[in-house]
Short mmCIF file of C-alpha atoms in Angstrom, two decimals:
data_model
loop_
_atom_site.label_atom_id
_atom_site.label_comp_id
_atom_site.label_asym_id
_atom_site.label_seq_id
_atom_site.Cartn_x
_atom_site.Cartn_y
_atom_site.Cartn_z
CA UNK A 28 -15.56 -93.81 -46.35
CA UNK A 29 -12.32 -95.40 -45.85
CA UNK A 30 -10.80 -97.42 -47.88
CA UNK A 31 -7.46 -99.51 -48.09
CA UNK A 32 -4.73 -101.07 -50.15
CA UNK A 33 -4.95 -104.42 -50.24
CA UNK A 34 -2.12 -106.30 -52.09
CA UNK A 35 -3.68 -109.94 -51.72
CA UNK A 36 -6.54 -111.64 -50.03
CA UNK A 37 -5.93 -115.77 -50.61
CA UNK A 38 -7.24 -118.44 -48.38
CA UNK A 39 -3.84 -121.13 -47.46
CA UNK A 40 -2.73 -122.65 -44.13
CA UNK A 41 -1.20 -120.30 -41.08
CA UNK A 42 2.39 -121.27 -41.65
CA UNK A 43 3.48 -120.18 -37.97
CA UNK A 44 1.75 -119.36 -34.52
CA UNK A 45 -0.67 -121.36 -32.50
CA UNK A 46 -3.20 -121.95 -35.59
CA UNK A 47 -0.29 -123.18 -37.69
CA UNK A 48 -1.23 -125.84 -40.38
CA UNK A 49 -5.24 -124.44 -40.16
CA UNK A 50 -6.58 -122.97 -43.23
CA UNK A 51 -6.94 -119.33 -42.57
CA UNK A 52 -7.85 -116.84 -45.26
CA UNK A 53 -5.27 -113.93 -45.57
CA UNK A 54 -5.72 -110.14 -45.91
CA UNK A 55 -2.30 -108.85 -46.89
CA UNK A 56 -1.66 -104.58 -46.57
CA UNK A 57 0.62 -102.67 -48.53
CA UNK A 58 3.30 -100.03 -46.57
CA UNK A 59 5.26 -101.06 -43.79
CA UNK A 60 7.05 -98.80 -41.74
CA UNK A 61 10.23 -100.81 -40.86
CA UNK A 62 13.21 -102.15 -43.40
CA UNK A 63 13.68 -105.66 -41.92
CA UNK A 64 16.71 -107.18 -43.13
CA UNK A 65 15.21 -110.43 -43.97
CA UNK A 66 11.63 -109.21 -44.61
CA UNK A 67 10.39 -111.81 -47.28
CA UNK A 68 7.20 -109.59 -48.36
CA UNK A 69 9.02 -106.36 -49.63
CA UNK A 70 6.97 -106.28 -52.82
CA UNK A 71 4.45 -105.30 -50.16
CA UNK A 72 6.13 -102.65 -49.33
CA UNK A 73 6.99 -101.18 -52.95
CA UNK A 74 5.29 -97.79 -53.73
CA UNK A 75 4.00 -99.33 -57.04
CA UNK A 76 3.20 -102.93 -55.78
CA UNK A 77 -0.34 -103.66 -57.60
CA UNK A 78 -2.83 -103.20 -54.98
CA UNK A 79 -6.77 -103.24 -54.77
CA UNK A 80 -8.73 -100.68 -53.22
CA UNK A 81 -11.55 -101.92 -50.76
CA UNK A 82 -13.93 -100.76 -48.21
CA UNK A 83 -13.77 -102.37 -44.97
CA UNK A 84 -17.63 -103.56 -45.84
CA UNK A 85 -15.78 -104.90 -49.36
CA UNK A 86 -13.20 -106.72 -46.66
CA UNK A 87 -15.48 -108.40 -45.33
CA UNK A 88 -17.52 -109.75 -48.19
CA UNK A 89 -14.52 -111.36 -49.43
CA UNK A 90 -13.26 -112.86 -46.39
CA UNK A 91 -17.05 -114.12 -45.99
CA UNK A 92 -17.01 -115.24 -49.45
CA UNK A 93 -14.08 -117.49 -48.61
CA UNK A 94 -15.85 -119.16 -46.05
CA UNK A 95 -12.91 -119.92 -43.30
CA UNK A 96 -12.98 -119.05 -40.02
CA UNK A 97 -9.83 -118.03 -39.11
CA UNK A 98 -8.55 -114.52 -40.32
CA UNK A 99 -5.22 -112.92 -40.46
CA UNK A 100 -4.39 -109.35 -41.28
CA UNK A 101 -0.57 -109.24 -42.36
CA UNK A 102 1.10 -106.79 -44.63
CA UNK A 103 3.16 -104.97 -44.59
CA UNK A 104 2.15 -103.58 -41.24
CA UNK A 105 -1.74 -103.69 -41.07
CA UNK A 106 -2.24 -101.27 -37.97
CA UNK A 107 -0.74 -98.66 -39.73
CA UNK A 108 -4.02 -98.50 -42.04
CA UNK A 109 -6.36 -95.58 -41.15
CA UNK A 110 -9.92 -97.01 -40.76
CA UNK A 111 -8.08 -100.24 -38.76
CA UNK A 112 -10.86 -99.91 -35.98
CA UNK A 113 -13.58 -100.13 -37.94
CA UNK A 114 -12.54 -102.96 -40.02
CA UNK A 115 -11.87 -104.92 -36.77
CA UNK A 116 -15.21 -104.31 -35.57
CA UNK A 117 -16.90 -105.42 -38.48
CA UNK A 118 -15.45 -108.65 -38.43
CA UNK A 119 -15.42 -109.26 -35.19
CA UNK A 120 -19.44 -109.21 -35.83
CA UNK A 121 -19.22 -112.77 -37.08
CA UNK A 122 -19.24 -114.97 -33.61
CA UNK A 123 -17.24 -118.13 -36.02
CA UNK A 124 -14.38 -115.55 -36.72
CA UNK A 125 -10.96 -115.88 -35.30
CA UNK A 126 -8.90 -112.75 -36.01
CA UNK A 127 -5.40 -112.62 -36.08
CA UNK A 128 -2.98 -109.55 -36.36
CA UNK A 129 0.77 -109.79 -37.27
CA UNK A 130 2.03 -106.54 -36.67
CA UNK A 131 5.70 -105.59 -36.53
CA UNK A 132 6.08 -104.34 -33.05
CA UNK A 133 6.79 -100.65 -33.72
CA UNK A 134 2.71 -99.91 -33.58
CA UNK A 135 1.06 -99.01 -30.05
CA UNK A 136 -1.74 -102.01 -29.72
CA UNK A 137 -3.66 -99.63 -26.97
CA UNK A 138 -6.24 -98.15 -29.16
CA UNK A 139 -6.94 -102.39 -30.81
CA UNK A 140 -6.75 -104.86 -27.65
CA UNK A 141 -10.25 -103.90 -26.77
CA UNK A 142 -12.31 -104.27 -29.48
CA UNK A 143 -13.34 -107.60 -29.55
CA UNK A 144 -12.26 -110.85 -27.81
CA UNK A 145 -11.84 -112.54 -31.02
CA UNK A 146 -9.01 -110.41 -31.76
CA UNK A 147 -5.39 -111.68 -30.94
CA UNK A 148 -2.18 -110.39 -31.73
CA UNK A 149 1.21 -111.97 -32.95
CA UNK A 150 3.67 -109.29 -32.22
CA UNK A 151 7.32 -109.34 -33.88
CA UNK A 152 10.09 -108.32 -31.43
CA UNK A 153 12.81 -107.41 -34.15
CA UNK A 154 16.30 -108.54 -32.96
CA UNK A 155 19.26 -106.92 -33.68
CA UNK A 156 19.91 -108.61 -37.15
CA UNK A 157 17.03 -106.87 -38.16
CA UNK A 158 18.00 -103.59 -38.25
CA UNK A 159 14.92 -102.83 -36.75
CA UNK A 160 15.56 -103.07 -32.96
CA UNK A 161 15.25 -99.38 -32.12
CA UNK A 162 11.98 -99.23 -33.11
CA UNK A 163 9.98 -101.51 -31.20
CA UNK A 164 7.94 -100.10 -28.63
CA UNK A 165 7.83 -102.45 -25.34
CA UNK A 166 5.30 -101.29 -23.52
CA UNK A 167 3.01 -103.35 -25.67
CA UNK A 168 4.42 -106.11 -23.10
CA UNK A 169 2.12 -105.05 -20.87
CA UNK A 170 -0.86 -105.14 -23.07
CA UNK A 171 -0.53 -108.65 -23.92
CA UNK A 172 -2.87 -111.43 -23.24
CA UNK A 173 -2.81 -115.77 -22.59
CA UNK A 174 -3.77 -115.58 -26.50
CA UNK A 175 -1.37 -113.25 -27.92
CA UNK A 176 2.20 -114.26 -29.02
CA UNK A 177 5.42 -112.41 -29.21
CA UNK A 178 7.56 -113.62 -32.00
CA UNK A 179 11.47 -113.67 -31.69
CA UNK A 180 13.32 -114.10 -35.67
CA UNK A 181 16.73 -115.25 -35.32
CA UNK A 182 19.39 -115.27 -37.58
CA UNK A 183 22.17 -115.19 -35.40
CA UNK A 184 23.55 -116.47 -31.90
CA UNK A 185 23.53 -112.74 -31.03
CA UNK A 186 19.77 -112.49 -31.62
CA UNK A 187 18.95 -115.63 -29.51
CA UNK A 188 20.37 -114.11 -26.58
CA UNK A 189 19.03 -111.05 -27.10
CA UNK A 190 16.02 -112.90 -27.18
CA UNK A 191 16.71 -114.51 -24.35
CA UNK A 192 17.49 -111.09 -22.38
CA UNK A 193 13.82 -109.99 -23.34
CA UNK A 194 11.81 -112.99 -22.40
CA UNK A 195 13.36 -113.02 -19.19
CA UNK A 196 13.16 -108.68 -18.32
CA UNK A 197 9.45 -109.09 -19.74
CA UNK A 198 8.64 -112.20 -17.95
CA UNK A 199 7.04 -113.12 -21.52
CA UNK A 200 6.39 -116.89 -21.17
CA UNK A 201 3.84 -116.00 -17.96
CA UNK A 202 1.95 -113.61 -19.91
CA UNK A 203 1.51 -115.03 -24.02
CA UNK A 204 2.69 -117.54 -26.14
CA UNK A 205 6.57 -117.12 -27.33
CA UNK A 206 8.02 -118.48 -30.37
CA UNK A 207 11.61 -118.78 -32.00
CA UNK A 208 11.85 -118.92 -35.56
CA UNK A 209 15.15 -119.10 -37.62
CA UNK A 210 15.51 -116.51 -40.73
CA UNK A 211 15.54 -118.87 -43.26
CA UNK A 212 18.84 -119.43 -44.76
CA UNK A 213 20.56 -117.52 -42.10
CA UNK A 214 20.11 -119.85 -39.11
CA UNK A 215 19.98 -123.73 -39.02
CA UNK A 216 16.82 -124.90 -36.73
CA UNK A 217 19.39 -127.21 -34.47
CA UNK A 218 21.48 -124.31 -33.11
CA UNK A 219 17.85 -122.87 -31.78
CA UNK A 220 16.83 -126.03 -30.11
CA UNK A 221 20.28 -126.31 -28.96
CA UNK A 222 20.18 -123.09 -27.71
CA UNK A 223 16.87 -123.70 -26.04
CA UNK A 224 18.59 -126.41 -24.24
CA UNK A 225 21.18 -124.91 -22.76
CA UNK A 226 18.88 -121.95 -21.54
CA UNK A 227 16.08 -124.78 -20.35
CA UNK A 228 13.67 -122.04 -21.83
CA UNK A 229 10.63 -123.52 -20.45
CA UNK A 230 7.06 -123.02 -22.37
CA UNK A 231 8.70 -121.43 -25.74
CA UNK A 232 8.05 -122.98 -28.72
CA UNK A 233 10.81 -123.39 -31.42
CA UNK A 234 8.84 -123.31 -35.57
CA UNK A 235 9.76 -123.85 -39.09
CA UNK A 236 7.84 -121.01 -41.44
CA UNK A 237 5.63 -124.65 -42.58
CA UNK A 238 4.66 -122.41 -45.65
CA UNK A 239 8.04 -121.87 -46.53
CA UNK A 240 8.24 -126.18 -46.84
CA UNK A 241 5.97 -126.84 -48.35
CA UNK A 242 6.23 -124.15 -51.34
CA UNK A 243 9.12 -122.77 -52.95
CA UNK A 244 10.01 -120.10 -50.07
CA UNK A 245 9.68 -117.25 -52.83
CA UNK A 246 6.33 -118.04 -53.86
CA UNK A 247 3.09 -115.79 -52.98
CA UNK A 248 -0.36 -116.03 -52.29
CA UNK A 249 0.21 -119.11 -49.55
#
């Protein structure tokens, strides 16, 4: 049977996306595949990070044990996991669930977008301060859906109109929902919405990390 690492599992509110301030409960995944610059959960990523390892049946006792409806699968990158599939499918069981993945960009979403119409994707694009650009794969573009987001972090003027450049190739804004969000401490929030002014960048949304307010930014388990 297979099982996973699982560095936390905490019930707090979705800091970002379009179920941000609703309680959600979290399943956090250890590994990533990428080195983001301003990744904020690299004791994730640590080969000897304290971890837990659960079935995808033991998954889903705890997030029924927490009683809240909305799920999200972060990490780390959580489609890298072996046995992904399956754990989707047993959740996605539970008619009350709302499952959310953040994944990183770099994974191919073909072999997850059909599982289960309670499953929605928020998709990083990594921009050049990242590091990370050359490893996102865009044809998972095309796979997105009226539910799904794609998530632009900025920490520069250079990123914004590189994130600008993509939105407008991909058409984004006609197919999901798109959201700017500042590194924090890199970026001030004004130059975004300034910069969303000057681009008149119609039906994308502009948000703070709200976690990251109202907790010290370092802390873990919210």
């Amino acid at each position: 049977m297979t099982s996973f690492d699982v560095a936390e599992i905490f019930v707090s509110i979705n800091g970002e996306g379009v179920r941000a301030g609703q309680l959600a409960v979290f399943v956090r995944f250890c590994g990533c595949n990428l080195h983001c610059s301003y990744c904020d959960t690299t004791w994730a990523n640590e080969p000897d990070v304290p971890r837990t390892c659960m079935t995808a049946e033991q998954i889903c006792q705890a997030v029924q044990q927490a009683g809240v409806h909305n799920i999200t699968l972060t990490g780390g990158e959580p489609l890298l996991r072996d046995g992904m599939v399956e754990l989707l499918t047993m959740l996605a069981e539970n008619p009350m669930y709302h499952i959310e993945i953040e994944t990183n960009g770099s994974v191919d979403l073909t072999p997850f977008v059909g599982i289960s119409s309670a499953i929605s994707f928020t998709m990083d694009y990594k921009l050049p301060g990242s590091g990370m650009e050359h490893d996102m794969h865009t044809d998972n573009f095309s796979l997105l859906r009226p539910k799904d987001t794609v998530k632009f972090v900025a920490g520069s003027s250079a990123d914004l109109t590189r994130a600008l450049e993509m939105i407008r190739q991909f058409d984004l804004t006609q197919c999901c929902h798109v959201y700017l969000s500042p590194v924090f401490g890199r970026i001030e929030p004004v130059e975004i919405v300034t910069f969303m002014q000057e681009h008149t960048l119609n039906d994308v949304t502009m948000q703070l990390q709200m976690h990251k307010i109202i907790w010290d930014p370092d802390k873990r388990g919210v």
